[in-house]
Amino acid sequence: MLSVFLQAFYKVEYLFSVKPGVFNPPPKVTSAVIRLTRNDIEKLNCDEKLFWQVVKAGFNQRRKTLRNALSSLVSKESMTDDPMFDLRAERLSVDDFVKMTNLINTSRINAV
Protein backbone atom coordinates (compact mmCIF):
# COMPACT_ATOMS: atom_id res chain seq x y z
CA MET A 1 0.00 0.00 0.00
CA LEU A 2 2.79 2.39 0.91
CA SER A 3 4.54 1.71 -2.39
CA VAL A 4 1.41 2.65 -4.38
CA PHE A 5 0.99 5.87 -2.41
CA LEU A 6 4.65 6.81 -2.90
CA GLN A 7 4.79 5.85 -6.58
CA ALA A 8 1.74 8.00 -7.29
CA PHE A 9 3.72 11.19 -6.66
CA TYR A 10 7.40 10.18 -6.41
CA LYS A 11 10.07 8.37 -8.38
CA VAL A 12 11.37 5.71 -5.98
CA GLU A 13 15.00 4.72 -6.48
CA TYR A 14 16.82 1.95 -4.58
CA LEU A 15 20.25 3.15 -3.44
CA PHE A 16 21.83 0.45 -1.25
CA SER A 17 21.23 -2.19 1.43
CA VAL A 18 21.94 -1.78 5.13
CA LYS A 19 22.93 -4.88 7.10
CA PRO A 20 21.04 -5.70 10.31
CA GLY A 21 24.21 -5.31 12.43
CA VAL A 22 24.25 -1.51 12.13
CA PHE A 23 21.02 -1.27 14.15
CA ASN A 24 20.58 -1.88 17.86
CA PRO A 25 18.78 -4.19 18.33
CA PRO A 26 19.44 -5.71 14.91
CA PRO A 27 16.29 -6.47 12.88
CA LYS A 28 15.80 -9.87 11.29
CA VAL A 29 15.78 -8.34 7.80
CA THR A 30 18.15 -6.40 5.60
CA SER A 31 17.06 -2.79 5.22
CA ALA A 32 17.35 -0.55 2.18
CA VAL A 33 17.96 3.13 1.61
CA ILE A 34 15.83 4.69 -1.11
CA ARG A 35 15.66 8.10 -2.74
CA LEU A 36 12.29 9.77 -3.28
CA THR A 37 12.21 12.37 -6.04
CA ARG A 38 8.97 14.29 -6.58
CA ASN A 39 7.55 13.57 -10.02
CA ASP A 40 5.61 16.00 -12.22
CA ILE A 41 2.19 14.67 -11.24
CA GLU A 42 0.23 17.34 -9.37
CA LYS A 43 -3.08 15.50 -9.37
CA LEU A 44 -4.13 11.97 -10.26
CA ASN A 45 -6.48 11.55 -13.21
CA CYS A 46 -9.30 10.32 -10.95
CA ASP A 47 -11.25 11.08 -7.79
CA GLU A 48 -8.30 11.05 -5.36
CA LYS A 49 -10.40 10.40 -2.25
CA LEU A 50 -11.90 7.32 -3.92
CA PHE A 51 -8.43 6.32 -5.20
CA TRP A 52 -7.08 6.16 -1.62
CA GLN A 53 -10.15 4.17 -0.54
CA VAL A 54 -9.67 1.70 -3.40
CA VAL A 55 -5.97 1.20 -2.63
CA LYS A 56 -6.61 0.76 1.11
CA ALA A 57 -9.48 -1.66 0.56
CA GLY A 58 -7.42 -3.65 -1.95
CA PHE A 59 -4.51 -4.11 0.42
CA ASN A 60 -6.55 -4.64 3.60
CA GLN A 61 -7.51 -8.11 2.39
CA ARG A 62 -4.31 -9.20 0.67
CA ARG A 63 -5.30 -12.79 -0.09
CA LYS A 64 -8.51 -11.77 -1.85
CA THR A 65 -9.02 -10.67 -5.40
CA LEU A 66 -9.94 -7.04 -5.87
CA ARG A 67 -13.46 -8.05 -6.91
CA ASN A 68 -13.98 -9.42 -3.38
CA ALA A 69 -11.84 -6.89 -1.51
CA LEU A 70 -13.66 -3.90 -3.02
CA SER A 71 -17.18 -5.14 -2.32
CA SER A 72 -17.48 -2.59 0.51
CA LEU A 73 -17.05 0.23 -2.05
CA VAL A 74 -19.12 -1.08 -4.94
CA SER A 75 -21.44 -4.03 -5.49
CA LYS A 76 -19.99 -7.03 -7.30
CA GLU A 77 -22.79 -6.79 -9.86
CA SER A 78 -21.79 -3.26 -10.87
CA MET A 79 -18.12 -4.16 -11.35
CA THR A 80 -17.21 -4.55 -14.99
CA ASP A 81 -15.95 -7.74 -16.56
CA ASP A 82 -12.49 -6.19 -16.63
CA PRO A 83 -10.01 -8.96 -15.69
CA MET A 84 -8.15 -6.44 -13.53
CA PHE A 85 -10.80 -7.00 -10.83
CA ASP A 86 -9.74 -10.67 -10.66
CA LEU A 87 -6.18 -9.80 -9.64
CA ARG A 88 -4.75 -9.13 -6.19
CA ALA A 89 -3.79 -5.58 -5.22
CA GLU A 90 -0.03 -6.19 -5.27
CA ARG A 91 -0.19 -6.99 -9.01
CA LEU A 92 -1.50 -3.54 -10.01
CA SER A 93 0.43 -0.40 -10.90
CA VAL A 94 -0.58 3.13 -9.92
CA ASP A 95 -2.07 3.56 -13.42
CA ASP A 96 -4.10 0.37 -12.94
CA PHE A 97 -5.47 1.70 -9.65
CA VAL A 98 -6.38 4.99 -11.34
CA LYS A 99 -8.20 3.09 -14.10
CA MET A 100 -9.99 0.93 -11.53
CA THR A 101 -10.98 4.01 -9.52
CA ASN A 102 -12.49 5.57 -12.63
CA LEU A 103 -14.40 2.36 -13.43
CA ILE A 104 -15.79 2.24 -9.88
CA ASN A 105 -16.66 5.92 -9.94
CA THR A 106 -18.50 5.50 -13.27
CA SER A 107 -20.43 2.48 -11.98
CA ARG A 108 -21.44 4.46 -8.86
CA ILE A 109 -22.67 7.38 -11.00
CA ASN A 110 -24.60 5.05 -13.31
CA ALA A 111 -26.20 3.29 -10.32
CA VAL A 112 -27.78 6.54 -9.12
PDB file of C-alpha atoms in Angstrom:
ATOM      1  CA  MET A   1       0.000   0.000   0.000  1.00  0.00           C
ATOM      2  CA  LEU A   2       2.791   2.395   0.910  1.00  0.00           C
ATOM      3  CA  SER A   3       4.544   1.708  -2.389  1.00  0.00           C
ATOM      4  CA  VAL A   4       1.410   2.645  -4.383  1.00  0.00           C
ATOM      5  CA  PHE A   5       0.989   5.870  -2.409  1.00  0.00           C
ATOM      6  CA  LEU A   6       4.648   6.809  -2.904  1.00  0.00           C
ATOM      7  CA  GLN A   7       4.793   5.845  -6.583  1.00  0.00           C
ATOM      8  CA  ALA A   8       1.739   7.999  -7.285  1.00  0.00           C
ATOM      9  CA  PHE A   9       3.723  11.190  -6.659  1.00  0.00           C
ATOM     10  CA  TYR A  10       7.404  10.177  -6.406  1.00  0.00           C
ATOM     11  CA  LYS A  11      10.068   8.367  -8.380  1.00  0.00           C
ATOM     12  CA  VAL A  12      11.366   5.709  -5.979  1.00  0.00           C
ATOM     13  CA  GLU A  13      14.996   4.722  -6.479  1.00  0.00           C
ATOM     14  CA  TYR A  14      16.821   1.948  -4.583  1.00  0.00           C
ATOM     15  CA  LEU A  15      20.254   3.148  -3.441  1.00  0.00           C
ATOM     16  CA  PHE A  16      21.828   0.453  -1.249  1.00  0.00           C
ATOM     17  CA  SER A  17      21.233  -2.195   1.425  1.00  0.00           C
ATOM     18  CA  VAL A  18      21.944  -1.783   5.127  1.00  0.00           C
ATOM     19  CA  LYS A  19      22.928  -4.881   7.103  1.00  0.00           C
ATOM     20  CA  PRO A  20      21.043  -5.702  10.314  1.00  0.00           C
ATOM     21  CA  GLY A  21      24.210  -5.310  12.433  1.00  0.00           C
ATOM     22  CA  VAL A  22      24.252  -1.514  12.132  1.00  0.00           C
ATOM     23  CA  PHE A  23      21.018  -1.268  14.152  1.00  0.00           C
ATOM     24  CA  ASN A  24      20.579  -1.879  17.858  1.00  0.00           C
ATOM     25  CA  PRO A  25      18.778  -4.188  18.326  1.00  0.00           C
ATOM     26  CA  PRO A  26      19.435  -5.706  14.907  1.00  0.00           C
ATOM     27  CA  PRO A  27      16.293  -6.470  12.877  1.00  0.00           C
ATOM     28  CA  LYS A  28      15.801  -9.873  11.288  1.00  0.00           C
ATOM     29  CA  VAL A  29      15.775  -8.341   7.797  1.00  0.00           C
ATOM     30  CA  THR A  30      18.154  -6.405   5.597  1.00  0.00           C
ATOM     31  CA  SER A  31      17.063  -2.789   5.217  1.00  0.00           C
ATOM     32  CA  ALA A  32      17.349  -0.549   2.181  1.00  0.00           C
ATOM     33  CA  VAL A  33      17.963   3.133   1.610  1.00  0.00           C
ATOM     34  CA  ILE A  34      15.827   4.694  -1.105  1.00  0.00           C
ATOM     35  CA  ARG A  35      15.661   8.104  -2.739  1.00  0.00           C
ATOM     36  CA  LEU A  36      12.290   9.769  -3.276  1.00  0.00           C
ATOM     37  CA  THR A  37      12.207  12.370  -6.045  1.00  0.00           C
ATOM     38  CA  ARG A  38       8.975  14.286  -6.577  1.00  0.00           C
ATOM     39  CA  ASN A  39       7.554  13.570 -10.023  1.00  0.00           C
ATOM     40  CA  ASP A  40       5.606  16.000 -12.222  1.00  0.00           C
ATOM     41  CA  ILE A  41       2.185  14.674 -11.240  1.00  0.00           C
ATOM     42  CA  GLU A  42       0.233  17.342  -9.374  1.00  0.00           C
ATOM     43  CA  LYS A  43      -3.076  15.498  -9.366  1.00  0.00           C
ATOM     44  CA  LEU A  44      -4.127  11.969 -10.263  1.00  0.00           C
ATOM     45  CA  ASN A  45      -6.484  11.547 -13.207  1.00  0.00           C
ATOM     46  CA  CYS A  46      -9.300  10.315 -10.955  1.00  0.00           C
ATOM     47  CA  ASP A  47     -11.250  11.085  -7.785  1.00  0.00           C
ATOM     48  CA  GLU A  48      -8.304  11.054  -5.358  1.00  0.00           C
ATOM     49  CA  LYS A  49     -10.397  10.397  -2.250  1.00  0.00           C
ATOM     50  CA  LEU A  50     -11.903   7.322  -3.920  1.00  0.00           C
ATOM     51  CA  PHE A  51      -8.426   6.319  -5.195  1.00  0.00           C
ATOM     52  CA  TRP A  52      -7.078   6.161  -1.624  1.00  0.00           C
ATOM     53  CA  GLN A  53     -10.145   4.166  -0.537  1.00  0.00           C
ATOM     54  CA  VAL A  54      -9.674   1.698  -3.404  1.00  0.00           C
ATOM     55  CA  VAL A  55      -5.970   1.202  -2.630  1.00  0.00           C
ATOM     56  CA  LYS A  56      -6.606   0.756   1.109  1.00  0.00           C
ATOM     57  CA  ALA A  57      -9.480  -1.664   0.560  1.00  0.00           C
ATOM     58  CA  GLY A  58      -7.424  -3.653  -1.947  1.00  0.00           C
ATOM     59  CA  PHE A  59      -4.507  -4.108   0.416  1.00  0.00           C
ATOM     60  CA  ASN A  60      -6.553  -4.639   3.601  1.00  0.00           C
ATOM     61  CA  GLN A  61      -7.506  -8.107   2.387  1.00  0.00           C
ATOM     62  CA  ARG A  62      -4.308  -9.204   0.667  1.00  0.00           C
ATOM     63  CA  ARG A  63      -5.296 -12.786  -0.090  1.00  0.00           C
ATOM     64  CA  LYS A  64      -8.509 -11.774  -1.852  1.00  0.00           C
ATOM     65  CA  THR A  65      -9.023 -10.674  -5.405  1.00  0.00           C
ATOM     66  CA  LEU A  66      -9.935  -7.038  -5.868  1.00  0.00           C
ATOM     67  CA  ARG A  67     -13.456  -8.051  -6.913  1.00  0.00           C
ATOM     68  CA  ASN A  68     -13.978  -9.418  -3.377  1.00  0.00           C
ATOM     69  CA  ALA A  69     -11.839  -6.888  -1.509  1.00  0.00           C
ATOM     70  CA  LEU A  70     -13.659  -3.901  -3.020  1.00  0.00           C
ATOM     71  CA  SER A  71     -17.178  -5.144  -2.317  1.00  0.00           C
ATOM     72  CA  SER A  72     -17.477  -2.587   0.511  1.00  0.00           C
ATOM     73  CA  LEU A  73     -17.050   0.230  -2.046  1.00  0.00           C
ATOM     74  CA  VAL A  74     -19.121  -1.077  -4.941  1.00  0.00           C
ATOM     75  CA  SER A  75     -21.440  -4.029  -5.485  1.00  0.00           C
ATOM     76  CA  LYS A  76     -19.989  -7.028  -7.302  1.00  0.00           C
ATOM     77  CA  GLU A  77     -22.794  -6.787  -9.863  1.00  0.00           C
ATOM     78  CA  SER A  78     -21.794  -3.265 -10.870  1.00  0.00           C
ATOM     79  CA  MET A  79     -18.123  -4.164 -11.349  1.00  0.00           C
ATOM     80  CA  THR A  80     -17.214  -4.547 -14.988  1.00  0.00           C
ATOM     81  CA  ASP A  81     -15.947  -7.743 -16.556  1.00  0.00           C
ATOM     82  CA  ASP A  82     -12.485  -6.185 -16.629  1.00  0.00           C
ATOM     83  CA  PRO A  83     -10.010  -8.965 -15.687  1.00  0.00           C
ATOM     84  CA  MET A  84      -8.150  -6.442 -13.532  1.00  0.00           C
ATOM     85  CA  PHE A  85     -10.802  -7.003 -10.827  1.00  0.00           C
ATOM     86  CA  ASP A  86      -9.737 -10.671 -10.660  1.00  0.00           C
ATOM     87  CA  LEU A  87      -6.182  -9.799  -9.636  1.00  0.00           C
ATOM     88  CA  ARG A  88      -4.749  -9.128  -6.190  1.00  0.00           C
ATOM     89  CA  ALA A  89      -3.788  -5.576  -5.225  1.00  0.00           C
ATOM     90  CA  GLU A  90      -0.032  -6.194  -5.273  1.00  0.00           C
ATOM     91  CA  ARG A  91      -0.192  -6.992  -9.013  1.00  0.00           C
ATOM     92  CA  LEU A  92      -1.496  -3.539 -10.007  1.00  0.00           C
ATOM     93  CA  SER A  93       0.435  -0.398 -10.901  1.00  0.00           C
ATOM     94  CA  VAL A  94      -0.575   3.126  -9.921  1.00  0.00           C
ATOM     95  CA  ASP A  95      -2.066   3.564 -13.416  1.00  0.00           C
ATOM     96  CA  ASP A  96      -4.100   0.373 -12.940  1.00  0.00           C
ATOM     97  CA  PHE A  97      -5.473   1.697  -9.646  1.00  0.00           C
ATOM     98  CA  VAL A  98      -6.379   4.994 -11.342  1.00  0.00           C
ATOM     99  CA  LYS A  99      -8.196   3.087 -14.101  1.00  0.00           C
ATOM    100  CA  MET A 100      -9.988   0.927 -11.529  1.00  0.00           C
ATOM    101  CA  THR A 101     -10.982   4.008  -9.518  1.00  0.00           C
ATOM    102  CA  ASN A 102     -12.489   5.572 -12.632  1.00  0.00           C
ATOM    103  CA  LEU A 103     -14.402   2.363 -13.426  1.00  0.00           C
ATOM    104  CA  ILE A 104     -15.788   2.239  -9.877  1.00  0.00           C
ATOM    105  CA  ASN A 105     -16.661   5.924  -9.944  1.00  0.00           C
ATOM    106  CA  THR A 106     -18.498   5.499 -13.266  1.00  0.00           C
ATOM    107  CA  SER A 107     -20.433   2.483 -11.979  1.00  0.00           C
ATOM    108  CA  ARG A 108     -21.438   4.462  -8.864  1.00  0.00           C
ATOM    109  CA  ILE A 109     -22.667   7.375 -10.998  1.00  0.00           C
ATOM    110  CA  ASN A 110     -24.604   5.046 -13.313  1.00  0.00           C
ATOM    111  CA  ALA A 111     -26.196   3.290 -10.323  1.00  0.00           C
ATOM    112  CA  VAL A 112     -27.781   6.544  -9.124  1.00  0.00           C
TER     113      VAL A 112
END
